[in-house]
Amino acid sequence: MKNFTLYLVILIFLFVSKVLGQETFESRAKKIANKIEKVTKDEKAALKEEVEAVNVQLSEGKITQEQADKRKKELAEARAIIIEEKVTLAQNELNDLVQQKVDGKIKEQDSSHIYVIRWDPKRDKDSIHGEKRTTSQFVFAMGLNNMMVDGKLQDSNYSFIGSHFYEWGFTYNSRLMKNDNLLHAKYGLSLMYNNIRPTDNRNFVVNGDQTVLQTNAINLDESRFRNVYIVLPLHLEFDFSKPQISNGKTYFRTHKSFRFGIGGYAGINVKSKQILKYDQDDLDYKTTIKGDYNVNNFIYGLSSYIGYRALSLYAKYDLNPLFQDNPVKENNISLGLRLDLN
């Protein structure tokens, strides 16, 4: 599953470069994708050598089978952490690149080239006067994250400002009616990060099939619980962009006016981990603890957005609780901003 996530990251990078259709953007995005691919290959090769060294020790009788298995697991986890840290840096590069695109710091392609692409009806059999009925977008969203219990926000248990969510991926947008631009089906694939920060110096502790908050004996600088999901979003989008008429031909554009969408999402949990930071004896410590934490393996919920052109206000609510068997059912809720870049 970890490999699948990495390959998904690479795929999205390549997709972004294709969707935005800019030569300078494409070359920079491909460099980032190649960097991630190289990191993965290099770390896997290094891990293979380390495992082979452990096998040699085992064959020579220097360690037991149990010690060998334990050592291999430790090596795999260490390499996974290195890959994750380097991929995170690449993600930040991509976010900066997208922000430059939004700020107009990356020049657009020659508009005449885009004109030729859109006016060629042979490129898309499902087109009206040369305008494609299905377009694609890169999606990036971020904002505040928290938990709900019986309709009440749990801001006393989790930091309201300190808990965040991030989502990025790609979507397809298909106009549903042949000669009307109002209704669209919007669907795609996203990588979703949900973070919550417990209050009052607490962190999560697993007690059998229960996962509870417990006060830590050490004064924590940070306590953060992160869940990562791969989700399939689906929305019915209402786009109020007016059609354009040129030389007697009608063109249906998207993301040129007010839009709102209603729908939902479903997906799987690919990672859960807890991050604790603290100072001790004038030294800074960071502990990352991975596990299932009794988190639900699947996620599904409702989502909606409303905005103008590429920018929208975005809300999501999980219909299933975060933890499988806790007596108190806590459901994740998110509110933030969303960018849909054609």
PDB file of N, CA and C in Angstrom, residues 277-326:
ATOM      1  N   LYS A 277       6.237  15.759  20.047  1.00  0.00           N
ATOM      2  CA  LYS A 277       7.465  16.546  20.166  1.00  0.00           C
ATOM      3  C   LYS A 277       7.584  17.077  21.593  1.00  0.00           C
ATOM      4  N   TYR A 278       8.804  17.034  22.143  1.00  0.00           N
ATOM      5  CA  TYR A 278       9.021  17.507  23.511  1.00  0.00           C
ATOM      6  C   TYR A 278      10.495  17.830  23.731  1.00  0.00           C
ATOM      7  N   ASP A 279      10.761  18.612  24.781  1.00  0.00           N
ATOM      8  CA  ASP A 279      12.126  18.961  25.185  1.00  0.00           C
ATOM      9  C   ASP A 279      12.467  18.215  26.463  1.00  0.00           C
ATOM     10  N   GLN A 280      13.683  17.698  26.514  1.00  0.00           N
ATOM     11  CA  GLN A 280      14.133  17.004  27.714  1.00  0.00           C
ATOM     12  C   GLN A 280      15.654  17.135  27.815  1.00  0.00           C
ATOM     13  N   ASP A 281      16.103  17.615  28.956  1.00  0.00           N
ATOM     14  CA  ASP A 281      17.538  17.809  29.193  1.00  0.00           C
ATOM     15  C   ASP A 281      18.171  18.665  28.101  1.00  0.00           C
ATOM     16  N   ASP A 282      17.462  19.750  27.746  1.00  0.00           N
ATOM     17  CA  ASP A 282      17.935  20.712  26.739  1.00  0.00           C
ATOM     18  C   ASP A 282      18.088  20.096  25.347  1.00  0.00           C
ATOM     19  N   LEU A 283      17.415  18.975  25.108  1.00  0.00           N
ATOM     20  CA  LEU A 283      17.419  18.329  23.807  1.00  0.00           C
ATOM     21  C   LEU A 283      16.000  18.274  23.256  1.00  0.00           C
ATOM     22  N   ASP A 284      15.885  18.432  21.935  1.00  0.00           N
ATOM     23  CA  ASP A 284      14.582  18.357  21.275  1.00  0.00           C
ATOM     24  C   ASP A 284      14.347  16.944  20.750  1.00  0.00           C
ATOM     25  N   TYR A 285      13.178  16.395  21.050  1.00  0.00           N
ATOM     26  CA  TYR A 285      12.850  15.041  20.619  1.00  0.00           C
ATOM     27  C   TYR A 285      11.586  15.067  19.761  1.00  0.00           C
ATOM     28  N   LYS A 286      11.573  14.181  18.773  1.00  0.00           N
ATOM     29  CA  LYS A 286      10.379  13.971  17.952  1.00  0.00           C
ATOM     30  C   LYS A 286      10.161  12.472  17.817  1.00  0.00           C
ATOM     31  N   THR A 287       9.001  12.011  18.264  1.00  0.00           N
ATOM     32  CA  THR A 287       8.668  10.593  18.204  1.00  0.00           C
ATOM     33  C   THR A 287       7.486  10.384  17.266  1.00  0.00           C
ATOM     34  N   THR A 288       7.657   9.480  16.307  1.00  0.00           N
ATOM     35  CA  THR A 288       6.575   9.125  15.389  1.00  0.00           C
ATOM     36  C   THR A 288       6.176   7.676  15.642  1.00  0.00           C
ATOM     37  N   ILE A 289       4.918   7.472  16.000  1.00  0.00           N
ATOM     38  CA  ILE A 289       4.421   6.139  16.342  1.00  0.00           C
ATOM     39  C   ILE A 289       3.356   5.750  15.322  1.00  0.00           C
ATOM     40  N   LYS A 290       3.644   4.717  14.528  1.00  0.00           N
ATOM     41  CA  LYS A 290       2.704   4.255  13.508  1.00  0.00           C
ATOM     42  C   LYS A 290       1.947   3.032  14.006  1.00  0.00           C
ATOM     43  N   GLY A 291       0.717   2.899  13.572  1.00  0.00           N
ATOM     44  CA  GLY A 291      -0.100   1.757  13.945  1.00  0.00           C
ATOM     45  C   GLY A 291      -1.499   1.931  13.414  1.00  0.00           C
ATOM     46  N   ASP A 292      -2.371   0.950  13.694  1.00  0.00           N
ATOM     47  CA  ASP A 292      -3.742   1.102  13.188  1.00  0.00           C
ATOM     48  C   ASP A 292      -4.623   1.900  14.145  1.00  0.00           C
ATOM     49  N   TYR A 293      -4.261   1.963  15.448  1.00  0.00           N
ATOM     50  CA  TYR A 293      -4.979   2.766  16.445  1.00  0.00           C
ATOM     51  C   TYR A 293      -6.482   2.493  16.454  1.00  0.00           C
ATOM     52  N   ASN A 294      -6.885   1.327  15.982  1.00  0.00           N
ATOM     53  CA  ASN A 294      -8.310   0.963  15.900  1.00  0.00           C
ATOM     54  C   ASN A 294      -9.107   1.912  15.001  1.00  0.00           C
ATOM     55  N   VAL A 295      -8.405   2.540  14.061  1.00  0.00           N
ATOM     56  CA  VAL A 295      -9.068   3.453  13.124  1.00  0.00           C
ATOM     57  C   VAL A 295      -9.827   2.643  12.080  1.00  0.00           C
ATOM     58  N   ASN A 296     -10.979   3.141  11.669  1.00  0.00           N
ATOM     59  CA  ASN A 296     -11.739   2.492  10.603  1.00  0.00           C
ATOM     60  C   ASN A 296     -10.903   2.426   9.326  1.00  0.00           C
ATOM     61  N   ASN A 297     -10.909   1.265   8.698  1.00  0.00           N
ATOM     62  CA  ASN A 297     -10.132   1.086   7.478  1.00  0.00           C
ATOM     63  C   ASN A 297     -10.737   1.818   6.287  1.00  0.00           C
ATOM     64  N   PHE A 298     -12.036   2.097   6.368  1.00  0.00           N
ATOM     65  CA  PHE A 298     -12.725   2.771   5.275  1.00  0.00           C
ATOM     66  C   PHE A 298     -13.259   4.120   5.744  1.00  0.00           C
ATOM     67  N   ILE A 299     -13.459   4.999   4.791  1.00  0.00           N
ATOM     68  CA  ILE A 299     -13.987   6.328   5.077  1.00  0.00           C
ATOM     69  C   ILE A 299     -15.035   6.668   4.023  1.00  0.00           C
ATOM     70  N   TYR A 300     -16.115   7.296   4.458  1.00  0.00           N
ATOM     71  CA  TYR A 300     -17.106   7.791   3.509  1.00  0.00           C
ATOM     72  C   TYR A 300     -17.834   8.958   4.156  1.00  0.00           C
ATOM     73  N   GLY A 301     -18.260   9.907   3.335  1.00  0.00           N
ATOM     74  CA  GLY A 301     -18.901  11.080   3.910  1.00  0.00           C
ATOM     75  C   GLY A 301     -19.519  11.982   2.866  1.00  0.00           C
ATOM     76  N   LEU A 302     -19.977  13.146   3.333  1.00  0.00           N
ATOM     77  CA  LEU A 302     -20.616  14.146   2.489  1.00  0.00           C
ATOM     78  C   LEU A 302     -19.694  15.345   2.346  1.00  0.00           C
ATOM     79  N   SER A 303     -19.758  15.993   1.197  1.00  0.00           N
ATOM     80  CA  SER A 303     -18.932  17.178   0.977  1.00  0.00           C
ATOM     81  C   SER A 303     -19.653  18.144   0.057  1.00  0.00           C
ATOM     82  N   SER A 304     -19.270  19.418   0.180  1.00  0.00           N
ATOM     83  CA  SER A 304     -19.888  20.450  -0.640  1.00  0.00           C
ATOM     84  C   SER A 304     -18.922  21.623  -0.766  1.00  0.00           C
ATOM     85  N   TYR A 305     -19.070  22.382  -1.820  1.00  0.00           N
ATOM     86  CA  TYR A 305     -18.239  23.570  -2.002  1.00  0.00           C
ATOM     87  C   TYR A 305     -19.031  24.628  -2.751  1.00  0.00           C
ATOM     88  N   ILE A 306     -18.671  25.894  -2.518  1.00  0.00           N
ATOM     89  CA  ILE A 306     -19.300  27.011  -3.214  1.00  0.00           C
ATOM     90  C   ILE A 306     -18.254  28.096  -3.388  1.00  0.00           C
ATOM     91  N   GLY A 307     -18.185  28.652  -4.588  1.00  0.00           N
ATOM     92  CA  GLY A 307     -17.168  29.660  -4.814  1.00  0.00           C
ATOM     93  C   GLY A 307     -17.291  30.319  -6.162  1.00  0.00           C
ATOM     94  N   TYR A 308     -16.225  31.022  -6.507  1.00  0.00           N
ATOM     95  CA  TYR A 308     -16.189  31.782  -7.753  1.00  0.00           C
ATOM     96  C   TYR A 308     -14.931  31.409  -8.516  1.00  0.00           C
ATOM     97  N   ARG A 309     -15.116  31.051  -9.789  1.00  0.00           N
ATOM     98  CA  ARG A 309     -14.017  30.631 -10.650  1.00  0.00           C
ATOM     99  C   ARG A 309     -13.253  29.460 -10.013  1.00  0.00           C
ATOM    100  N   ALA A 310     -11.959  29.589  -9.765  1.00  0.00           N
ATOM    101  CA  ALA A 310     -11.163  28.445  -9.291  1.00  0.00           C
ATOM    102  C   ALA A 310     -11.223  28.254  -7.780  1.00  0.00           C
ATOM    103  N   LEU A 311     -11.581  29.303  -7.025  1.00  0.00           N
ATOM    104  CA  LEU A 311     -11.513  29.259  -5.557  1.00  0.00           C
ATOM    105  C   LEU A 311     -12.888  29.020  -4.948  1.00  0.00           C
ATOM    106  N   SER A 312     -12.960  28.092  -3.972  1.00  0.00           N
ATOM    107  CA  SER A 312     -14.235  27.766  -3.325  1.00  0.00           C
ATOM    108  C   SER A 312     -14.054  27.581  -1.828  1.00  0.00           C
ATOM    109  N   LEU A 313     -15.147  27.797  -1.105  1.00  0.00           N
ATOM    110  CA  LEU A 313     -15.233  27.414   0.297  1.00  0.00           C
ATOM    111  C   LEU A 313     -15.661  25.950   0.320  1.00  0.00           C
ATOM    112  N   TYR A 314     -14.972  25.130   1.107  1.00  0.00           N
ATOM    113  CA  TYR A 314     -15.084  23.671   1.012  1.00  0.00           C
ATOM    114  C   TYR A 314     -15.378  23.079   2.386  1.00  0.00           C
ATOM    115  N   ALA A 315     -16.372  22.180   2.460  1.00  0.00           N
ATOM    116  CA  ALA A 315     -16.731  21.523   3.725  1.00  0.00           C
ATOM    117  C   ALA A 315     -16.874  20.026   3.505  1.00  0.00           C
ATOM    118  N   LYS A 316     -16.403  19.225   4.503  1.00  0.00           N
ATOM    119  CA  LYS A 316     -16.496  17.763   4.425  1.00  0.00           C
ATOM    120  C   LYS A 316     -16.890  17.223   5.799  1.00  0.00           C
ATOM    121  N   TYR A 317     -17.653  16.134   5.786  1.00  0.00           N
ATOM    122  CA  TYR A 317     -18.069  15.505   7.040  1.00  0.00           C
ATOM    123  C   TYR A 317     -18.095  13.993   6.864  1.00  0.00           C
ATOM    124  N   ASP A 318     -17.336  13.272   7.694  1.00  0.00           N
ATOM    125  CA  ASP A 318     -17.316  11.811   7.635  1.00  0.00           C
ATOM    126  C   ASP A 318     -18.585  11.238   8.262  1.00  0.00           C
ATOM    127  N   LEU A 319     -19.239  10.358   7.556  1.00  0.00           N
ATOM    128  CA  LEU A 319     -20.446   9.732   8.096  1.00  0.00           C
ATOM    129  C   LEU A 319     -20.123   8.566   9.027  1.00  0.00           C
ATOM    130  N   ASN A 320     -18.942   7.977   8.891  1.00  0.00           N
ATOM    131  CA  ASN A 320     -18.545   6.917   9.816  1.00  0.00           C
ATOM    132  C   ASN A 320     -17.548   7.469  10.828  1.00  0.00           C
ATOM    133  N   PRO A 321     -17.528   6.926  12.052  1.00  0.00           N
ATOM    134  CA  PRO A 321     -16.640   7.456  13.094  1.00  0.00           C
ATOM    135  C   PRO A 321     -15.178   7.148  12.794  1.00  0.00           C
ATOM    136  N   LEU A 322     -14.296   7.926  13.402  1.00  0.00           N
ATOM    137  CA  LEU A 322     -12.864   7.734  13.205  1.00  0.00           C
ATOM    138  C   LEU A 322     -12.405   6.386  13.755  1.00  0.00           C
ATOM    139  N   PHE A 323     -12.834   6.055  14.984  1.00  0.00           N
ATOM    140  CA  PHE A 323     -12.420   4.809  15.626  1.00  0.00           C
ATOM    141  C   PHE A 323     -13.542   3.769  15.540  1.00  0.00           C
ATOM    142  N   GLN A 324     -13.152   2.519  15.359  1.00  0.00           N
ATOM    143  CA  GLN A 324     -14.121   1.459  15.098  1.00  0.00           C
ATOM    144  C   GLN A 324     -15.036   1.157  16.282  1.00  0.00           C
ATOM    145  N   ASP A 325     -14.463   0.998  17.475  1.00  0.00           N
ATOM    146  CA  ASP A 325     -15.237   0.443  18.591  1.00  0.00           C
ATOM    147  C   ASP A 325     -15.319   1.346  19.812  1.00  0.00           C
ATOM    148  N   ASN A 326     -14.888   2.605  19.702  1.00  0.00           N
ATOM    149  CA  ASN A 326     -15.012   3.499  20.842  1.00  0.00           C
ATOM    150  C   ASN A 326     -16.486   3.729  21.178  1.00  0.00           C
TER     151      ASN A 326
END
